[in-house]
Tab-separated table of C-alpha atoms in Angstrom:
chain	number	residue	atom	x	y	z
A	1	MET	CA	-23.002	-26.227	-16.420
A	2	GLY	CA	-23.730	-22.547	-15.664
A	3	LYS	CA	-23.627	-19.593	-18.016
A	4	GLU	CA	-20.373	-17.703	-18.621
A	5	ILE	CA	-19.657	-14.437	-16.919
A	6	THR	CA	-21.058	-11.337	-18.616
A	7	THR	CA	-20.511	-7.651	-17.811
A	8	GLU	CA	-23.836	-7.626	-15.945
A	9	LEU	CA	-22.936	-10.719	-13.931
A	10	LEU	CA	-19.526	-9.241	-13.127
A	11	GLU	CA	-21.166	-6.083	-11.815
A	12	SER	CA	-23.537	-8.171	-9.697
A	13	LEU	CA	-20.559	-10.139	-8.409
A	14	ASN	CA	-18.792	-6.929	-7.400
A	15	GLN	CA	-21.910	-5.567	-5.719
A	16	TYR	CA	-22.350	-8.895	-3.930
A	17	LEU	CA	-18.814	-8.676	-2.542
A	18	GLN	CA	-19.362	-5.056	-1.521
A	19	GLY	CA	-22.652	-5.983	0.186
A	20	THR	CA	-24.647	-3.463	-1.839
A	21	LEU	CA	-27.222	-5.827	-3.364
A	22	SER	CA	-30.758	-5.692	-2.000
A	23	ALA	CA	-31.942	-8.716	-0.034
A	24	GLU	CA	-33.855	-10.011	-3.046
A	25	GLN	CA	-30.963	-9.418	-5.455
A	26	GLN	CA	-28.613	-11.187	-3.033
A	27	GLN	CA	-30.905	-14.170	-2.830
A	28	ASN	CA	-31.122	-14.360	-6.628
A	29	PHE	CA	-27.370	-14.059	-6.961
A	30	GLU	CA	-26.717	-16.789	-4.409
A	31	SER	CA	-29.191	-19.016	-6.161
A	32	GLU	CA	-27.327	-18.435	-9.449
A	33	LEU	CA	-24.016	-19.030	-7.669
A	34	SER	CA	-25.085	-22.404	-6.307
A	35	ASN	CA	-25.787	-23.678	-9.848
A	36	ASN	CA	-22.959	-22.018	-11.697
A	37	ALA	CA	-19.458	-23.481	-11.243
A	38	ALA	CA	-17.945	-20.856	-13.556
A	39	LEU	CA	-19.454	-18.079	-11.423
A	40	GLN	CA	-18.144	-19.699	-8.246
A	41	GLU	CA	-14.682	-19.705	-9.750
A	42	GLU	CA	-15.050	-16.046	-10.807
A	43	LEU	CA	-16.090	-15.156	-7.259
A	44	ILE	CA	-12.948	-16.722	-5.800
A	45	ILE	CA	-10.772	-14.997	-8.407
A	46	GLN	CA	-12.438	-11.628	-7.819
A	47	LYS	CA	-11.995	-11.893	-4.028
A	48	ASN	CA	-8.334	-12.743	-4.433
A	49	LEU	CA	-7.744	-9.941	-6.940
A	50	ILE	CA	-9.347	-7.370	-4.622
A	51	GLN	CA	-7.238	-8.658	-1.754
A	52	ALA	CA	-4.053	-8.458	-3.826
A	53	LEU	CA	-4.643	-5.203	-5.680
A	54	ASN	CA	-6.819	-3.004	-3.482
A	55	LYS	CA	-4.448	-0.971	-1.322
A	56	ASP	CA	-7.165	-0.296	1.239
A	57	SER	CA	-8.424	-3.867	1.473
A	58	LYS	CA	-8.515	-5.150	5.027
A	59	ASP	CA	-9.416	-8.631	3.848
A	60	TRP	CA	-7.091	-11.598	4.248
A	61	ASN	CA	-7.941	-15.171	3.379
A	62	ILE	CA	-6.701	-17.245	6.319
A	63	TYR	CA	-5.994	-20.856	5.494
A	64	LYS	CA	-6.516	-24.033	7.416
A	65	LYS	CA	-4.129	-26.949	6.993
A	66	GLU	CA	-6.497	-28.662	4.553
A	67	ASP	CA	-6.157	-25.643	2.238
A	68	THR	CA	-2.423	-26.261	1.849
A	69	ASP	CA	-0.650	-29.137	0.122
A	70	ASP	CA	1.947	-31.800	0.850
A	71	ARG	CA	4.661	-29.170	1.274
A	72	PHE	CA	3.131	-28.028	4.572
A	73	ASP	CA	5.098	-30.365	6.835
A	74	GLU	CA	8.370	-29.553	5.090
A	75	ILE	CA	7.739	-25.811	5.399
A	76	LYS	CA	6.885	-26.214	9.077
A	77	LYS	CA	10.087	-28.158	9.687
A	78	GLY	CA	11.934	-25.324	7.980
A	79	PHE	CA	10.568	-22.785	10.463
A	80	GLU	CA	11.423	-25.094	13.380
A	81	SER	CA	14.954	-25.922	12.184
A	82	GLU	CA	17.923	-24.985	14.312
A	83	ALA	CA	19.398	-22.790	11.583
A	84	ILE	CA	16.210	-20.737	11.271
A	85	GLN	CA	15.814	-20.524	15.034
A	86	ASP	CA	19.373	-19.143	15.263
A	87	ILE	CA	18.526	-16.440	12.751
A	88	SER	CA	15.248	-15.811	14.569
A	89	ASN	CA	17.192	-15.142	17.770
A	90	LYS	CA	19.553	-12.780	15.940
A	91	ILE	CA	16.596	-10.882	14.506
A	92	LYS	CA	14.970	-10.581	17.933
A	93	SER	CA	18.242	-9.438	19.459
A	94	THR	CA	18.752	-6.808	16.761
A	95	GLY	CA	15.160	-5.704	17.255
A	96	ARG	CA	15.683	-5.291	20.994
A	97	ASP	CA	18.806	-3.178	20.405
A	98	PHE	CA	17.188	-1.056	17.720
A	99	VAL	CA	16.378	2.485	18.766
A	100	PRO	CA	14.436	4.704	16.340
A	101	ARG	CA	16.572	7.607	15.127
A	102	ASN	CA	14.596	10.420	16.819
A	103	SER	CA	14.857	8.864	20.265
A	104	ARG	CA	18.595	8.268	20.341
A	105	PRO	CA	20.556	10.409	22.828
A	106	ILE	CA	23.138	12.670	21.193
A	107	PRO	CA	26.529	11.290	22.170
A	108	LYS	CA	29.012	13.661	23.800
A	109	ARG	CA	32.285	14.099	21.945
A	110	ARG	CA	35.627	15.290	23.161
A	111	PHE	CA	36.762	18.538	21.708
A	112	ASN	CA	40.125	17.951	20.171
A	113	ARG	CA	42.169	18.584	17.025
A	114	VAL	CA	41.510	15.125	15.553
A	115	PHE	CA	37.766	15.694	15.910
A	116	LEU	CA	38.026	19.144	14.294
A	117	LEU	CA	39.948	17.692	11.377
A	118	ALA	CA	37.451	14.826	10.906
A	119	ALA	CA	34.519	17.256	11.107
A	120	GLY	CA	36.171	19.543	8.583
A	121	ILE	CA	36.745	16.732	6.092
A	122	THR	CA	33.179	15.495	6.569
A	123	LEU	CA	31.774	18.963	5.877
A	124	LEU	CA	33.881	19.266	2.761
A	125	VAL	CA	32.699	15.895	1.453
A	126	LEU	CA	29.071	16.797	2.205
A	127	ALA	CA	29.463	20.106	0.411
A	128	ILE	CA	30.803	18.336	-2.683
A	129	ILE	CA	27.962	15.788	-2.606
A	130	LEU	CA	25.408	18.598	-2.243
A	131	LEU	CA	26.948	20.419	-5.178
A	132	ILE	CA	26.761	17.297	-7.344
A	133	GLN	CA	23.160	16.647	-6.306
A	134	THR	CA	22.019	20.143	-7.197
A	135	MET	CA	23.445	19.634	-10.668
A	136	GLU	CA	21.463	16.429	-11.185
A	137	THR	CA	17.762	16.147	-11.960
A	138	SER	CA	15.721	16.315	-8.759
A	139	SER	CA	14.203	13.126	-7.482
A	140	GLU	CA	10.549	13.126	-6.754
A	141	SER	CA	10.993	12.301	-3.069
A	142	GLU	CA	13.287	15.313	-2.738
A	143	LEU	CA	10.583	17.355	-4.389
A	144	TYR	CA	8.060	16.115	-1.867
A	145	GLN	CA	10.276	17.161	0.995
A	146	ARG	CA	10.704	20.574	-0.534
A	147	TYR	CA	7.113	21.288	-1.457
A	148	ALA	CA	4.894	19.356	0.917
A	149	ASP	CA	3.855	21.468	3.882
A	150	TRP	CA	0.387	20.267	4.811
A	151	ASN	CA	0.054	22.314	7.969
A	152	SER	CA	0.453	25.590	6.136
A	153	GLU	CA	-1.360	24.542	2.943
A	154	LEU	CA	-4.532	23.455	4.709
A	155	PRO	CA	-6.863	26.244	5.859
A	156	SER	CA	-6.920	27.170	9.510
A	157	PHE	CA	-10.199	27.787	11.222
A	158	SER	CA	-8.954	28.849	14.622
A	159	GLU	CA	-9.519	32.532	14.144
A	160	LYS	CA	-12.620	32.623	11.975
A	161	SER	CA	-15.821	33.421	13.809
A	162	SER	CA	-18.081	31.721	11.295
A	163	ASP	CA	-16.457	28.280	11.547
A	164	THR	CA	-18.382	25.317	12.752
A	165	GLY	CA	-17.053	23.061	15.458
A	166	LEU	CA	-16.720	20.308	12.866
A	167	LEU	CA	-13.891	21.927	10.915
A	168	LEU	CA	-12.155	23.111	14.078
A	169	ASN	CA	-12.237	19.550	15.405
A	170	ALA	CA	-10.895	18.192	12.118
A	171	GLU	CA	-8.085	20.759	12.133
A	172	LYS	CA	-7.170	19.917	15.746
A	173	ALA	CA	-7.221	16.173	15.036
A	174	PHE	CA	-4.987	16.702	11.991
A	175	LYS	CA	-2.473	18.731	14.006
A	176	ASN	CA	-2.512	15.965	16.638
A	177	LYS	CA	-1.838	13.428	13.852
A	178	ASP	CA	-5.082	11.625	14.665
A	179	TYR	CA	-5.913	11.101	11.014
A	180	GLN	CA	-8.585	8.442	11.584
A	181	GLU	CA	-10.404	10.983	13.745
A	182	VAL	CA	-10.221	13.600	10.959
A	183	ILE	CA	-11.950	11.180	8.589
A	184	LYS	CA	-14.534	10.215	11.188
A	185	VAL	CA	-15.375	13.849	12.007
A	186	LEU	CA	-15.867	14.761	8.353
A	187	GLU	CA	-17.456	11.608	6.938
A	188	ASN	CA	-21.040	12.937	6.988
A	189	VAL	CA	-20.421	16.352	5.414
A	190	GLU	CA	-22.816	16.582	2.474
A	191	VAL	CA	-21.970	17.809	-1.021
A	192	ASN	CA	-24.179	20.896	-0.718
A	193	ASP	CA	-22.747	21.860	2.671
A	194	ALA	CA	-20.705	25.062	2.756
A	195	ASN	CA	-17.984	23.124	4.582
A	196	TYR	CA	-17.743	20.458	1.878
A	197	PRO	CA	-14.634	21.860	0.085
A	198	PHE	CA	-12.739	22.118	3.374
A	199	ALA	CA	-13.882	18.636	4.366
A	200	LEU	CA	-12.431	17.342	1.086
A	201	MET	CA	-9.113	19.100	1.799
A	202	TYR	CA	-8.755	17.722	5.315
A	203	SER	CA	-10.048	14.216	4.666
A	204	GLY	CA	-7.876	13.948	1.543
A	205	ALA	CA	-4.813	15.016	3.530
A	206	ALA	CA	-5.712	12.561	6.314
A	207	TYR	CA	-6.048	9.663	3.858
A	208	HIS	CA	-2.676	10.638	2.395
A	209	LYS	CA	-1.057	10.594	5.824
A	210	LEU	CA	-2.586	7.142	6.394
A	211	ASP	CA	-1.058	6.025	3.092
A	212	GLN	CA	-4.518	5.465	1.583
A	213	ASN	CA	-3.597	7.429	-1.468
A	214	ASP	CA	-6.326	6.252	-3.809
A	215	LYS	CA	-8.926	7.623	-1.418
A	216	ALA	CA	-6.868	10.777	-0.983
A	217	ALA	CA	-6.665	11.273	-4.753
A	218	LYS	CA	-10.462	10.878	-5.035
A	219	GLN	CA	-11.030	13.616	-2.471
A	220	PHE	CA	-8.670	16.004	-4.215
A	221	LYS	CA	-10.128	15.281	-7.652
A	222	SER	CA	-13.588	16.074	-6.246
A	223	LEU	CA	-12.200	19.338	-4.842
A	224	ASN	CA	-10.842	20.326	-8.233
A	225	GLU	CA	-14.262	19.725	-9.792
A	226	LEU	CA	-15.826	22.444	-7.618
A	227	THR	CA	-15.049	25.039	-10.251
A	228	ASN	CA	-17.249	27.677	-8.607
A	229	LEU	CA	-14.828	27.732	-5.706
A	230	PRO	CA	-11.772	29.968	-6.203
A	231	GLU	CA	-9.615	27.446	-4.335
A	232	HIS	CA	-10.699	24.444	-6.388
A	233	SER	CA	-7.293	24.085	-8.082
A	234	LYS	CA	-5.767	23.294	-4.681
A	235	GLY	CA	-7.136	19.838	-5.445
A	236	LEU	CA	-4.643	19.506	-8.309
A	237	TRP	CA	-1.721	20.639	-6.147
A	238	PHE	CA	-2.586	18.230	-3.337
A	239	GLU	CA	-3.000	15.405	-5.838
A	240	LEU	CA	0.443	16.273	-7.220
A	241	LEU	CA	1.949	15.924	-3.738
A	242	ILE	CA	0.600	12.352	-3.508
A	243	TYR	CA	2.378	11.352	-6.721
A	244	MET	CA	5.521	13.242	-5.675
A	245	LYS	CA	5.798	11.148	-2.557
A	246	ALA	CA	5.144	7.956	-4.513
A	247	ASP	CA	7.861	8.829	-7.065
A	248	ASP	CA	5.292	8.463	-9.837
A	249	SER	CA	6.676	10.784	-12.507
A	250	ILE	CA	4.047	9.792	-15.096
A	251	LYS	CA	1.144	10.830	-12.886
A	252	MET	CA	3.060	13.893	-11.702
A	253	LYS	CA	3.487	15.127	-15.258
A	254	ALA	CA	-0.199	14.495	-16.008
A	255	VAL	CA	-1.277	16.646	-13.052
A	256	LEU	CA	1.367	19.299	-13.724
A	257	SER	CA	0.009	19.769	-17.243
A	258	LYS	CA	-3.471	20.344	-15.760
A	259	ILE	CA	-2.100	22.962	-13.337
A	260	LEU	CA	-0.264	24.681	-16.160
A	261	ASP	CA	-3.468	24.901	-18.225
A	262	ASN	CA	-4.418	28.017	-16.314
A	263	GLU	CA	-2.016	30.578	-14.848
A	264	ASN	CA	-4.513	31.304	-12.072
A	265	ASN	CA	-4.221	27.746	-10.773
A	266	TYR	CA	-2.798	27.266	-7.309
A	267	HIS	CA	1.044	27.048	-7.270
A	268	TYR	CA	1.194	27.682	-11.031
A	269	GLU	CA	4.790	29.034	-10.886
A	270	ASP	CA	5.973	26.162	-8.695
A	271	ALA	CA	4.389	23.707	-11.135
A	272	LYS	CA	6.436	25.249	-13.968
A	273	LYS	CA	9.663	24.828	-11.976
A	274	ILE	CA	8.836	21.248	-10.985
A	275	LEU	CA	8.100	20.241	-14.573
A	276	GLN	CA	11.421	21.727	-15.706
A	277	GLU	CA	13.256	19.826	-12.973
A	278	LEU	CA	11.569	16.550	-13.939
A	279	GLU	CA	12.521	17.041	-17.558
B	1	MET	CA	17.674	1.910	-2.106
B	2	SER	CA	19.446	0.495	-5.190
B	3	THR	CA	18.720	-3.013	-6.421
B	4	GLU	CA	22.322	-4.024	-5.864
B	5	LYS	CA	22.217	-2.879	-2.245
B	6	THR	CA	18.927	-4.614	-1.474
B	7	ASP	CA	20.146	-7.830	-3.123
B	8	ARG	CA	23.154	-7.652	-0.838
B	9	LEU	CA	20.889	-7.187	2.172
B	10	LEU	CA	18.705	-10.100	1.101
B	11	ASP	CA	21.752	-12.316	0.628
B	12	GLY	CA	22.998	-11.257	4.059
B	13	LEU	CA	19.622	-11.971	5.651
B	14	LEU	CA	19.519	-15.442	4.121
B	15	THR	CA	22.846	-16.284	5.732
B	16	GLY	CA	21.926	-14.659	9.045
B	17	ASP	CA	24.596	-11.983	8.712
B	18	ASP	CA	24.393	-9.671	11.751
B	19	GLN	CA	25.404	-6.532	9.894
B	20	SER	CA	22.823	-7.085	7.158
B	21	ILE	CA	20.072	-7.613	9.720
B	22	LYS	CA	21.080	-4.373	11.481
B	23	GLU	CA	20.999	-2.487	8.197
B	24	ILE	CA	17.601	-3.915	7.336
B	25	TYR	CA	16.289	-2.699	10.669
B	26	ALA	CA	17.848	0.741	10.220
B	27	LYS	CA	16.491	1.246	6.678
B	28	ILE	CA	13.127	-0.441	6.683
B	29	PHE	CA	11.817	-1.027	10.203
B	30	PRO	CA	10.899	2.652	10.845
B	31	LYS	CA	8.460	2.486	7.901
B	32	ILE	CA	6.825	-0.577	9.410
B	33	ILE	CA	6.535	1.122	12.791
B	34	SER	CA	4.727	4.045	11.121
B	35	PHE	CA	2.386	1.760	9.231
B	36	ILE	CA	1.465	-0.402	12.206
B	37	LYS	CA	0.957	2.591	14.499
B	38	ALA	CA	-1.315	4.178	11.897
B	39	ASN	CA	-3.317	0.938	11.766
B	40	LYS	CA	-4.299	0.173	15.338
B	41	GLY	CA	-1.005	-1.377	16.428
B	42	GLY	CA	1.921	-0.576	18.690
B	43	ILE	CA	5.693	-0.897	18.704
B	44	ASP	CA	5.587	-4.475	20.023
B	45	ASP	CA	3.296	-5.463	17.173
B	46	ALA	CA	5.731	-3.870	14.741
B	47	HIS	CA	8.608	-5.911	16.196
B	48	ASP	CA	6.609	-9.147	15.969
B	49	VAL	CA	5.443	-8.532	12.429
B	50	PHE	CA	8.901	-7.501	11.195
B	51	HIS	CA	10.482	-10.576	12.765
B	52	ASP	CA	7.885	-12.892	11.249
B	53	ALA	CA	8.179	-11.241	7.842
B	54	LEU	CA	11.961	-11.699	7.776
B	55	LEU	CA	11.647	-15.317	8.862
B	56	TYR	CA	8.981	-15.966	6.236
B	57	ILE	CA	11.215	-14.543	3.479
B	58	ILE	CA	14.150	-16.707	4.568
B	59	VAL	CA	12.142	-19.940	4.679
B	60	ALA	CA	10.286	-19.167	1.438
B	61	LYS	CA	13.554	-18.412	-0.406
B	62	ARG	CA	15.101	-21.595	0.901
B	63	GLU	CA	12.030	-23.553	-0.206
B	64	GLY	CA	13.091	-22.445	-3.662
B	65	LYS	CA	10.193	-20.873	-5.484
B	66	LEU	CA	10.114	-17.319	-4.166
B	67	ASN	CA	11.258	-14.816	-6.761
B	68	ILE	CA	11.777	-11.370	-5.218
B	69	ARG	CA	12.303	-8.563	-7.739
B	70	ALA	CA	12.967	-5.880	-5.108
B	71	PHE	CA	13.617	-6.795	-1.477
B	72	GLU	CA	12.488	-3.661	0.358
B	73	PRO	CA	9.050	-3.296	-1.322
B	74	TYR	CA	8.434	-7.016	-0.936
B	75	LEU	CA	9.357	-6.981	2.751
B	76	ILE	CA	7.001	-4.033	3.291
B	77	VAL	CA	4.158	-5.863	1.497
B	78	VAL	CA	4.726	-8.990	3.593
B	79	CYS	CA	4.674	-6.912	6.799
B	80	LYS	CA	1.430	-5.245	5.746
B	81	ASN	CA	-0.138	-8.600	4.868
B	82	LEU	CA	0.954	-10.154	8.158
B	83	TRP	CA	-0.616	-7.228	9.996
B	84	LYS	CA	-3.844	-7.522	8.008
B	85	ARG	CA	-3.850	-11.213	8.875
B	86	ARG	CA	-3.436	-10.478	12.560
B	87	LEU	CA	-6.242	-7.931	12.569
B	88	LYS	CA	-8.499	-10.315	10.633
B	89	ASN	CA	-7.628	-13.230	12.881
B	90	GLY	CA	-8.031	-11.190	16.048
B	91	VAL	CA	-4.881	-12.850	17.360
B	92	ILE	CA	-4.089	-12.347	21.011
B	93	LYS	CA	-0.350	-12.568	21.532
B	94	SER	CA	-0.577	-15.029	24.390
B	95	GLU	CA	-2.254	-17.518	22.057
B	96	ILE	CA	0.953	-17.963	20.075
B	97	THR	CA	3.765	-18.642	22.498
B	98	THR	CA	5.094	-22.055	21.514
B	99	LEU	CA	7.401	-22.746	18.604
B	100	GLU	CA	4.795	-25.250	17.386
B	101	ASP	CA	2.090	-22.567	17.258
B	102	LYS	CA	4.357	-20.029	15.607
B	103	SER	CA	5.681	-22.432	12.986
B	104	THR	CA	2.175	-23.667	12.179
B	105	ASP	CA	0.905	-20.124	11.815
B	106	LEU	CA	3.800	-19.027	9.604
B	107	SER	CA	3.511	-22.201	7.528
B	108	LEU	CA	-0.137	-21.412	6.807
B	109	TYR	CA	0.894	-17.849	5.992
B	110	PHE	CA	3.439	-19.263	3.503
B	111	PHE	CA	0.593	-20.663	1.396
B	112	GLU	CA	-1.552	-17.546	1.793
B	113	GLN	CA	1.290	-15.302	0.621
B	114	GLU	CA	2.065	-17.703	-2.214
B	115	CYS	CA	-1.500	-17.250	-3.429
B	116	PHE	CA	-1.216	-13.454	-3.062
B	117	ASP	CA	2.065	-13.438	-5.036
B	118	PHE	CA	0.473	-15.580	-7.750
B	119	TYR	CA	-2.302	-13.065	-8.378
B	120	ILE	CA	0.182	-10.162	-8.450
B	121	GLU	CA	2.355	-12.104	-10.896
B	122	MET	CA	-0.585	-12.689	-13.222
B	123	PHE	CA	-1.600	-9.028	-13.020
B	124	GLN	CA	1.933	-7.941	-13.967
B	125	LYS	CA	1.631	-9.912	-17.218
B	126	LEU	CA	-1.084	-7.576	-18.525
B	127	SER	CA	-0.457	-4.660	-20.869
B	128	ALA	CA	0.301	-1.248	-19.314
B	129	ASN	CA	-3.158	0.002	-20.310
B	130	CYS	CA	-4.956	-2.956	-18.722
B	131	LYS	CA	-2.871	-2.620	-15.558
B	132	GLU	CA	-3.782	1.042	-15.291
B	133	ILE	CA	-7.507	0.557	-15.777
B	134	LEU	CA	-7.768	-2.572	-13.618
B	135	GLY	CA	-5.556	-1.016	-10.941
B	136	ASN	CA	-8.147	1.755	-10.597
B	137	TYR	CA	-11.087	-0.654	-10.877
B	138	PHE	CA	-9.850	-2.940	-8.115
B	139	ASN	CA	-9.143	0.058	-5.928
B	140	GLY	CA	-12.837	0.853	-5.944
B	141	TRP	CA	-12.910	3.622	-8.550
B	142	SER	CA	-16.308	4.067	-10.195
B	143	TYR	CA	-16.611	3.856	-13.996
B	144	ASP	CA	-17.220	7.603	-13.982
B	145	GLU	CA	-13.963	8.274	-12.121
B	146	ILE	CA	-12.044	5.977	-14.475
B	147	LEU	CA	-13.600	7.728	-17.474
B	148	LYS	CA	-12.416	11.154	-16.260
B	149	ASP	CA	-8.966	10.000	-15.219
B	150	LEU	CA	-8.138	8.095	-18.395
B	151	ASN	CA	-10.110	10.291	-20.807
B	152	TYR	CA	-12.341	7.575	-22.231
B	153	THR	CA	-15.267	8.703	-24.375
B	154	SER	CA	-18.146	6.998	-22.546
B	155	ILE	CA	-19.046	4.943	-19.508
B	156	ASN	CA	-19.853	2.027	-21.796
B	157	THR	CA	-16.342	2.140	-23.258
B	158	VAL	CA	-14.909	2.003	-19.742
B	159	ARG	CA	-17.187	-0.882	-18.815
B	160	GLN	CA	-16.183	-2.845	-21.899
B	161	ARG	CA	-12.499	-2.102	-21.385
B	162	VAL	CA	-12.618	-3.219	-17.735
B	163	PHE	CA	-14.415	-6.397	-18.763
B	164	LYS	CA	-11.972	-7.149	-21.559
B	165	CYS	CA	-8.894	-6.570	-19.374
B	166	ARG	CA	-10.369	-8.574	-16.528
B	167	SER	CA	-11.217	-11.409	-18.916
B	168	LYS	CA	-7.632	-11.406	-20.132
B	169	LEU	CA	-6.449	-11.539	-16.535
B	170	THR	CA	-8.762	-14.391	-15.544
B	171	GLN	CA	-7.688	-16.303	-18.638
B	172	LEU	CA	-4.050	-15.948	-17.546
B	173	ILE	CA	-5.003	-17.108	-14.059
B	174	LYS	CA	-7.100	-20.088	-15.111
B	175	THR	CA	-4.615	-21.390	-17.667
B	176	ASP	CA	-1.762	-21.392	-15.153
B	177	LYS	CA	-1.488	-24.883	-13.667
B	178	ARG	CA	-0.813	-23.405	-10.240
B	179	PHE	CA	-4.360	-22.067	-10.087
B	180	GLN	CA	-5.877	-25.530	-10.060
B	181	LYS	CA	-3.387	-26.765	-7.460
B	182	MET	CA	-3.971	-23.926	-5.029
B	183	LYS	CA	-6.524	-24.989	-2.493
B	184	HIS	CA	-8.033	-21.517	-2.416
B	185	GLY	CA	-9.823	-22.616	-5.548
B	186	GLN	CA	-11.889	-25.005	-3.451
B	187	ARG	CA	-13.044	-22.483	-0.910
B	188	ASN	CA	-15.767	-19.930	-1.200
B	189	ASN	CA	-15.941	-18.810	2.382
B	190	ASN	CA	-13.532	-17.167	4.727
C-alpha cells in the first residue's frame, strides 16, 4: 500500500504531467508511481480533470473497446439502426443546403404596394422592439458589440520609424486574422524588452480571438502590472472585454471596480456607464 | 437562446424534425465553423463534426442516461471534444468510410464523453469558492496568479486551499460508484 497524496506529491504529479520534472525527478516519481496504487489513481483523476476543465487542453483520452463495458454493442447497434441512419441523412442533407449568412446572395424583390406595406409594418415593429430594448438593462453581449473594437484599440506601428519588424509583423498578422501567427511572432519577447507591453497587448488579443480566454486574461493582467507604463490600465479594459463577451457579470464588475479606482485609468468614463447599465 | 427554445430544438432533433435541424444549423453551426477554422480545420471538418455531434446526442439521449442542462452549450462542447479527438487521433477521412467504422468510432466516443461528463458533474458539486479556485488551477494558473486574482493572503494559503478543494473533489469522484465501473480507471497510458 503506498502513501496518501500530499501537497508536495500533488505538485510533483502536476509537474510530471506538464513534463517539467528533471530526468532524475521523473525517474523517482515513476518509481514511486509503480509502488503506489493511490498515486496511480490520483494520476488518472488529475489527467481527466485537466482534460475536462482546462479550456486550452488538446488532450483527449481515446478508448479501445476493452475500455468500454457491456453496453458497447447496444450503443453501436443504436448508431447503425435505420431510425438513426434516417436522421443522419436528414442532418447531412440540411448541412449540404446550409449556406453561412454572409455568403448568401441578396434576393431580388418586386417593387409593389404589398411589399411597401409589409416593409413599413416590419420597420414599425423593429422600432418598437428597439425602444423596449433600450429601456431594459443592457446585456453583456450587447455591451461587447458596442465597446469592443480591437483594431482601433490596439496600437498601430505602421507609421512609427522606431518600430521593429516584430511588432509590424504581429500587427499585420492580426489584421489578416492569422492569430496563431501573432502568438508565434511574439512568443520570445522578453520581459525587459521595450516591445514587451505591446507584445502583451497583441498576444492577449490574439488569444481572445482564438477563444483561449484564460491565456488572454493572463496577458492583460501582466500588462496592467507594468505600472511604470502610462498605458498599463489598457490591460484592465481588455480584460473587461473578455468577460463582456463571455456574459460574466461577476468578473465584469470586479474589473470595472479596478478601473474606477483611478480616474486616469483607460476608458474610465465608459467604465462608469457600463457599471450603471449592469446595475 | 432561452432554455425553453433549446429544449424544443433538442426535442425536435430527437424526433428527426426537419425544421428543428434547420434551426440548429442556423443558430449553432456558424460557431462551430469558426472554432474549427481557428483550430487547423476546414468547412468539411466542421460539417463532419457537427453531424457526428448531433448523432451522438441523439443516441446518448435514447440510451437513457444523458442529462443535458442546456442544449446549445453542450452541443458546442461535444463538437469541440470530437475535434480534439480527431486531431489527437490524426484521423484521415478516408479511413472512416463504412457505417461499421463510423458506428464503432462514435460508440467509443460515447464512453469517452460519458467519462468527460462524469468529471464535469463531480466538479459542479463543489462550493462556488472551490469551483473558482480549482477552475483557475486546472487552467494552468500559477499559485501567484491565483493569489492576486482572489486576494488570498499568502501563497501557502492558496496551496492549502487548492489541495483542500481538490481533495474534496477526488473524494466525490472516488465515492461515486461510476468511477470504479469506468474503465478509464484501469488505464494509465494514452
